[in-house]
Coordinates of N, CA, C and O in Angstrom, one line a residue:
S908 N 102.2 46.3 77.5 CA 102.2 46.2 78.9 C 101.4 45.1 79.5 O 101.5 44.7 80.6
D909 N 100.5 44.5 78.6 CA 99.6 43.4 79.1 C 100.1 42.1 78.5 O 99.4 41.1 78.7
G910 N 101.2 42.0 77.8 CA 101.7 40.7 77.3 C 101.1 40.4 75.9 O 101.3 39.3 75.4
S911 N 100.4 41.3 75.3 CA 99.8 41.0 74.0 C 100.8 41.3 72.9 O 101.6 42.2 73.0
I912 N 100.8 40.5 71.8 CA 101.7 40.7 70.7 C 100.8 40.8 69.5 O 99.8 40.0 69.3
R913 N 101.1 41.8 68.6 CA 100.4 41.9 67.4 C 101.3 41.9 66.2 O 102.4 42.6 66.2
L914 N 101.0 41.2 65.2 CA 101.8 41.1 63.9 C 101.1 42.0 62.9 O 99.9 41.7 62.5
H915 N 101.8 43.0 62.4 CA 101.2 43.9 61.4 C 101.9 43.8 60.1 O 103.1 43.5 60.0
Q916 N 101.1 44.1 59.1 CA 101.6 44.3 57.7 C 101.7 45.9 57.6 O 100.9 46.6 58.1
M917 N 102.8 46.3 57.0 CA 103.0 47.8 56.9 C 101.9 48.5 56.2 O 101.7 49.7 56.4
T918 N 101.1 47.9 55.4 CA 100.1 48.6 54.6 C 98.7 48.6 55.3 O 97.8 49.1 54.7
S919 N 98.6 48.1 56.5 CA 97.3 48.1 57.2 C 97.5 48.4 58.7 O 98.5 48.1 59.3
E920 N 96.5 49.1 59.2 CA 96.5 49.5 60.6 C 96.0 48.3 61.5 O 96.2 48.3 62.7
Y921 N 95.4 47.3 60.9 CA 94.9 46.2 61.6 C 95.9 45.0 61.6 O 96.5 44.8 60.6
P922 N 96.0 44.3 62.7 CA 97.0 43.2 62.8 C 96.6 42.0 61.9 O 95.4 41.7 61.8
L923 N 97.6 41.4 61.4 CA 97.4 40.1 60.7 C 97.1 39.0 61.7 O 96.2 38.1 61.4
M924 N 97.8 39.0 62.8 CA 97.5 38.1 63.9 C 97.7 38.8 65.2 O 98.4 39.8 65.3
Q925 N 97.0 38.3 66.2 CA 97.2 38.9 67.6 C 97.1 37.8 68.6 O 96.3 36.9 68.5
W926 N 98.1 37.8 69.5 CA 98.2 36.9 70.6 C 98.0 37.6 71.9 O 98.9 38.3 72.3
N927 N 96.8 37.5 72.5 CA 96.5 38.2 73.7 C 97.1 37.4 74.9 O 97.1 36.1 74.9
D928 N 97.6 38.1 75.9 CA 98.1 37.4 77.1 C 99.1 36.4 76.8 O 99.2 35.3 77.5
S929 N 100.0 36.7 75.9 CA 101.0 35.7 75.5 C 102.1 35.4 76.5 O 102.8 34.4 76.5
T930 N 102.2 36.3 77.5 CA 103.1 36.1 78.6 C 102.4 36.0 80.0 O 103.0 36.4 81.0
N931 N 101.2 35.6 80.0 CA 100.4 35.5 81.2 C 100.2 36.8 81.8 O 100.2 37.0 83.0
G932 N 100.1 37.9 81.0 CA 99.9 39.2 81.5 C 101.1 40.0 81.9 O 101.0 41.2 82.3
R933 N 102.3 39.4 81.8 CA 103.5 40.1 82.2 C 103.9 41.1 81.0 O 103.8 40.7 79.9
P934 N 104.4 42.3 81.4 CA 104.8 43.2 80.3 C 105.9 42.7 79.5 O 106.8 41.9 80.0
I935 N 105.9 43.0 78.2 CA 107.0 42.6 77.3 C 108.1 43.7 77.3 O 107.8 44.8 77.1
I936 N 109.3 43.2 77.6 CA 110.4 44.1 77.7 C 111.1 44.3 76.3 O 111.5 45.4 75.9
A937 N 111.2 43.2 75.5 CA 111.8 43.2 74.2 C 111.2 42.1 73.3 O 110.8 41.1 73.8
L938 N 111.2 42.4 72.0 CA 110.8 41.5 71.0 C 111.7 41.7 69.8 O 111.9 42.8 69.4
Q939 N 112.2 40.6 69.3 CA 113.1 40.7 68.1 C 113.0 39.5 67.2 O 112.9 38.4 67.7
W940 N 112.9 39.7 65.9 CA 112.9 38.7 64.9 C 114.2 38.0 64.8 O 115.3 38.7 65.0
A941 N 114.3 36.7 64.6 CA 115.6 36.0 64.4 C 116.2 36.6 63.1 O 115.6 36.9 62.2
L942 N 117.5 36.7 63.2 CA 118.3 37.3 62.1 C 118.5 36.3 60.9 O 118.8 36.6 59.8
T943 N 118.4 35.0 61.3 CA 118.7 33.9 60.3 C 117.5 33.1 59.8 O 117.5 32.3 58.9
R944 N 116.3 33.3 60.5 CA 115.1 32.5 60.2 C 113.9 33.5 60.3 O 113.5 33.8 61.4
P945 N 113.3 33.8 59.2 CA 112.3 34.9 59.2 C 111.0 34.5 60.0 O 110.3 35.4 60.4
A946 N 110.7 33.3 60.2 CA 109.4 32.9 60.9 C 109.6 32.8 62.4 O 108.6 32.5 63.1
V947 N 110.8 33.1 62.9 CA 111.0 32.9 64.4 C 111.3 34.3 65.0 O 112.0 35.1 64.5
F948 N 110.6 34.5 66.2 CA 110.9 35.7 66.9 C 111.0 35.4 68.4 O 110.5 34.3 68.9
F949 N 111.7 36.2 69.2 CA 112.0 36.0 70.6 C 111.4 37.1 71.4 O 111.4 38.3 71.0
V950 N 110.8 36.8 72.5 CA 110.2 37.7 73.4 C 110.8 37.6 74.8 O 110.9 36.5 75.3
L951 N 111.1 38.7 75.4 CA 111.5 38.8 76.8 C 110.5 39.5 77.6 O 110.0 40.6 77.3
D952 N 110.0 38.9 78.7 CA 109.0 39.5 79.6 C 109.6 40.1 80.8 O 110.8 39.9 81.1
A953 N 108.9 40.8 81.6 CA 109.3 41.5 82.8 C 109.8 40.5 83.9 O 110.4 41.0 84.9
S954 N 109.5 39.3 83.8 CA 109.9 38.3 84.8 C 111.1 37.5 84.4 O 111.3 36.4 84.9
S955 N 111.8 38.0 83.4 CA 113.0 37.3 82.8 C 112.7 36.0 82.2 O 113.5 35.0 82.2
N956 N 111.5 35.8 81.5 CA 111.2 34.7 80.7 C 111.5 35.0 79.3 O 111.1 36.1 78.8
I957 N 112.1 34.1 78.6 CA 112.3 34.2 77.1 C 111.4 33.2 76.4 O 111.3 32.0 76.8
Y958 N 110.6 33.7 75.5 CA 109.7 32.8 74.7 C 110.2 32.8 73.3 O 110.6 33.9 72.7
I959 N 110.3 31.6 72.7 CA 110.7 31.5 71.3 C 109.4 31.1 70.5 O 108.7 30.1 70.8
W960 N 109.1 31.9 69.5 CA 107.9 31.7 68.7 C 108.4 31.2 67.3 O 109.3 31.9 66.7
D961 N 108.0 30.1 66.8 CA 108.3 29.7 65.4 C 106.9 29.5 64.7 O 106.2 28.5 64.9
L962 N 106.6 30.5 63.9 CA 105.3 30.5 63.3 C 105.1 29.4 62.3 O 103.9 29.1 62.0
L963 N 106.2 28.8 61.8 CA 106.0 27.6 60.9 C 105.7 26.4 61.7 O 105.1 25.5 61.1
E964 N 106.1 26.3 62.9 CA 105.8 25.1 63.8 C 104.5 25.3 64.5 O 103.7 24.3 64.6
N965 N 104.2 26.5 65.1 CA 103.0 26.7 65.8 C 102.7 28.2 65.8 O 103.5 29.0 66.4
D966 N 101.6 28.6 65.2 CA 101.3 30.0 65.2 C 100.3 30.4 66.3 O 99.8 31.5 66.3
L967 N 100.0 29.5 67.2 CA 99.1 29.8 68.4 C 99.9 30.1 69.7 O 99.4 30.9 70.5
L968 N 101.0 29.4 69.9 CA 101.7 29.5 71.1 C 103.2 29.5 70.9 O 103.7 29.0 69.8
P969 N 104.0 30.0 71.8 CA 105.4 29.9 71.7 C 105.9 28.4 71.7 O 105.2 27.6 72.4
V970 N 106.9 28.0 71.0 CA 107.4 26.7 71.0 C 108.3 26.4 72.2 O 108.5 25.2 72.6
V971 N 108.9 27.4 72.8 CA 109.7 27.3 74.0 C 109.5 28.4 74.9 O 109.4 29.6 74.5
K972 N 109.6 28.1 76.2 CA 109.6 29.2 77.2 C 110.8 28.8 78.2 O 110.9 27.7 78.7
Q973 N 111.7 29.8 78.4 CA 112.9 29.5 79.2 C 113.0 30.7 80.2 O 113.0 31.8 79.9
T974 N 113.0 30.3 81.5 CA 113.2 31.3 82.6 C 114.7 31.5 82.8 O 115.4 30.5 83.0
I975 N 115.1 32.7 82.9 CA 116.5 33.0 83.3 C 116.6 33.2 84.8 O 116.0 34.2 85.3
P976 N 117.2 32.3 85.5 CA 117.2 32.3 87.0 C 118.2 33.4 87.5 O 119.0 33.9 86.8
S977 N 118.0 33.7 88.8 CA 118.9 34.4 89.6 C 118.8 35.9 89.6 O 119.0 36.6 90.6
E978 N 118.6 36.5 88.4 CA 118.7 37.9 88.3 C 117.8 38.5 87.2 O 117.7 37.8 86.2
N979 N 117.3 39.6 87.4 CA 116.4 40.2 86.3 C 117.2 40.6 85.1 O 118.3 41.2 85.1
V980 N 116.6 40.2 84.0 CA 117.2 40.5 82.7 C 116.5 41.8 82.2 O 115.2 41.9 82.2
V981 N 117.2 42.9 81.9 CA 116.6 44.1 81.6 C 116.4 44.4 80.1 O 115.6 45.2 79.7
T982 N 117.2 43.7 79.3 CA 117.0 43.8 77.8 C 117.7 42.6 77.1 O 118.5 41.9 77.7
M983 N 117.4 42.4 75.9 CA 118.0 41.4 75.1 C 118.2 41.9 73.7 O 117.5 42.8 73.2
A984 N 119.2 41.3 73.0 CA 119.4 41.5 71.6 C 119.8 40.2 71.0 O 120.3 39.3 71.7
L985 N 119.6 40.1 69.7 CA 120.0 38.8 69.0 C 121.3 39.1 68.2 O 121.5 40.3 67.7
L986 N 122.1 38.1 68.0 CA 123.3 38.3 67.2 C 123.3 37.1 66.3 O 122.9 36.0 66.6
G987 N 123.9 37.4 65.1 CA 124.0 36.4 64.0 C 124.2 37.0 62.7 O 124.0 38.2 62.6
E988 N 124.7 36.3 61.8 CA 125.0 36.8 60.5 C 124.3 36.0 59.4 O 124.7 34.9 59.1
P989 N 123.2 36.5 58.9 CA 122.4 35.7 58.0 C 123.1 35.3 56.7 O 122.8 34.3 56.1
E990 N 124.1 36.1 56.3 CA 124.8 35.8 55.1 C 125.9 34.7 55.3 O 126.4 34.2 54.3
K991 N 126.2 34.3 56.5 CA 127.2 33.3 56.8 C 126.6 31.9 56.7 O 125.4 31.7 57.1
T992 N 127.4 30.9 56.4 CA 126.8 29.6 56.3 C 126.7 28.8 57.6 O 126.0 27.8 57.7
N993 N 127.4 29.3 58.7 CA 127.3 28.6 59.9 C 126.0 28.7 60.6 O 125.6 27.9 61.5
R994 N 125.2 29.7 60.3 CA 123.9 30.0 60.8 C 123.8 29.9 62.3 O 122.8 29.4 62.9
L995 N 124.8 30.5 63.0 CA 124.7 30.6 64.4 C 123.8 31.8 64.8 O 123.8 32.8 64.2
L996 N 123.0 31.6 65.8 CA 122.1 32.6 66.3 C 122.2 32.6 67.8 O 122.1 31.6 68.5
G997 N 122.5 33.8 68.4 CA 122.7 33.9 69.8 C 121.8 35.0 70.4 O 121.3 35.9 69.7
I998 N 121.6 34.9 71.7 CA 120.8 35.9 72.4 C 121.7 36.5 73.4 O 122.4 35.8 74.2
V999 N 121.8 37.8 73.4 CA 122.6 38.6 74.3 C 121.6 39.1 75.4 O 120.7 39.8 75.1
L1000 N 121.9 38.8 76.6 CA 121.0 39.2 77.7 C 121.8 40.1 78.6 O 122.9 39.8 79.1
A1001 N 121.2 41.3 78.9 CA 121.8 42.3 79.8 C 121.0 42.2 81.1 O 119.8 42.3 81.2
K1002 N 121.8 41.9 82.2 CA 121.2 41.7 83.5 C 121.2 43.0 84.3 O 122.0 43.9 84.0
E1003 N 120.4 43.1 85.4 CA 120.3 44.3 86.2 C 121.7 44.7 86.8 O 121.9 45.9 87.0
S1004 N 122.5 43.7 87.1 CA 123.8 44.0 87.7 C 124.8 44.6 86.7 O 125.9 45.0 87.0
G1005 N 124.5 44.6 85.4 CA 125.4 45.0 84.4 C 126.1 43.9 83.7 O 126.8 44.0 82.7
Q1006 N 125.9 42.7 84.1 CA 126.5 41.5 83.5 C 125.8 41.2 82.2 O 124.6 41.3 82.1
I1007 N 126.6 40.8 81.2 CA 126.1 40.4 79.9 C 126.3 38.9 79.8 O 127.3 38.3 80.1
D1008 N 125.2 38.2 79.3 CA 125.3 36.8 79.1 C 124.9 36.5 77.6 O 123.9 37.1 77.1
I1009 N 125.7 35.6 77.0 CA 125.4 35.3 75.6 C 125.1 33.8 75.6 O 125.8 33.0 76.1
Q1010 N 123.9 33.5 75.0 CA 123.5 32.1 74.8 C 123.2 31.8 73.4 O 122.6 32.7 72.7
Y1011 N 123.6 30.6 72.9 CA 123.3 30.3 71.5 C 122.0 29.4 71.5 O 121.8 28.6 72.4
V1012 N 121.2 29.5 70.5 CA 120.0 28.8 70.4 C 120.2 27.5 69.5 O 121.2 27.5 68.7
K1013 N 119.3 26.6 69.7 CA 119.4 25.4 68.8 C 119.4 25.7 67.4 O 118.7 26.6 66.9
K1014 N 120.1 24.9 66.6 CA 120.2 25.2 65.2 C 118.8 25.2 64.5 O 118.6 25.8 63.5
K1015 N 117.9 24.4 65.0 CA 116.6 24.3 64.3 C 115.8 25.6 64.3 O 115.0 25.9 63.5
W1016 N 116.2 26.6 65.2 CA 115.6 27.9 65.2 C 116.5 28.9 64.6 O 116.1 30.1 64.5
A1017 N 117.6 28.5 64.1 CA 118.6 29.4 63.4 C 118.6 29.1 61.9 O 118.9 30.0 61.1
L1018 N 118.4 27.9 61.5 CA 118.4 27.6 60.1 C 117.3 28.2 59.3 O 116.2 28.2 59.8
P1019 N 117.6 28.7 58.1 CA 116.5 29.3 57.3 C 115.5 28.3 56.8 O 115.7 27.1 56.8

């Protein structure tokens, strides 16, 4: 609820890493790891901002922040097939009106 993200290892109750105020205090609505690249995860906050974190590129801050204009995004999901060679990775955004929007991310965040 405060925008903090914690990365845990299953064998410990203490986080390996913690990013406080990662969304400037906005609640996090959804967080999902990339299906095709293990070091990348996506965060959606309550103000319809999407943050892309690539821990191999920068483990302190997100590498990209993108605001979805015009309408509140209520949830997101990632799509992709890690076993396929095309390595496409998409974000499915569900908006308040019921509209679904699919956007594909740059290949540099989809390639293993």
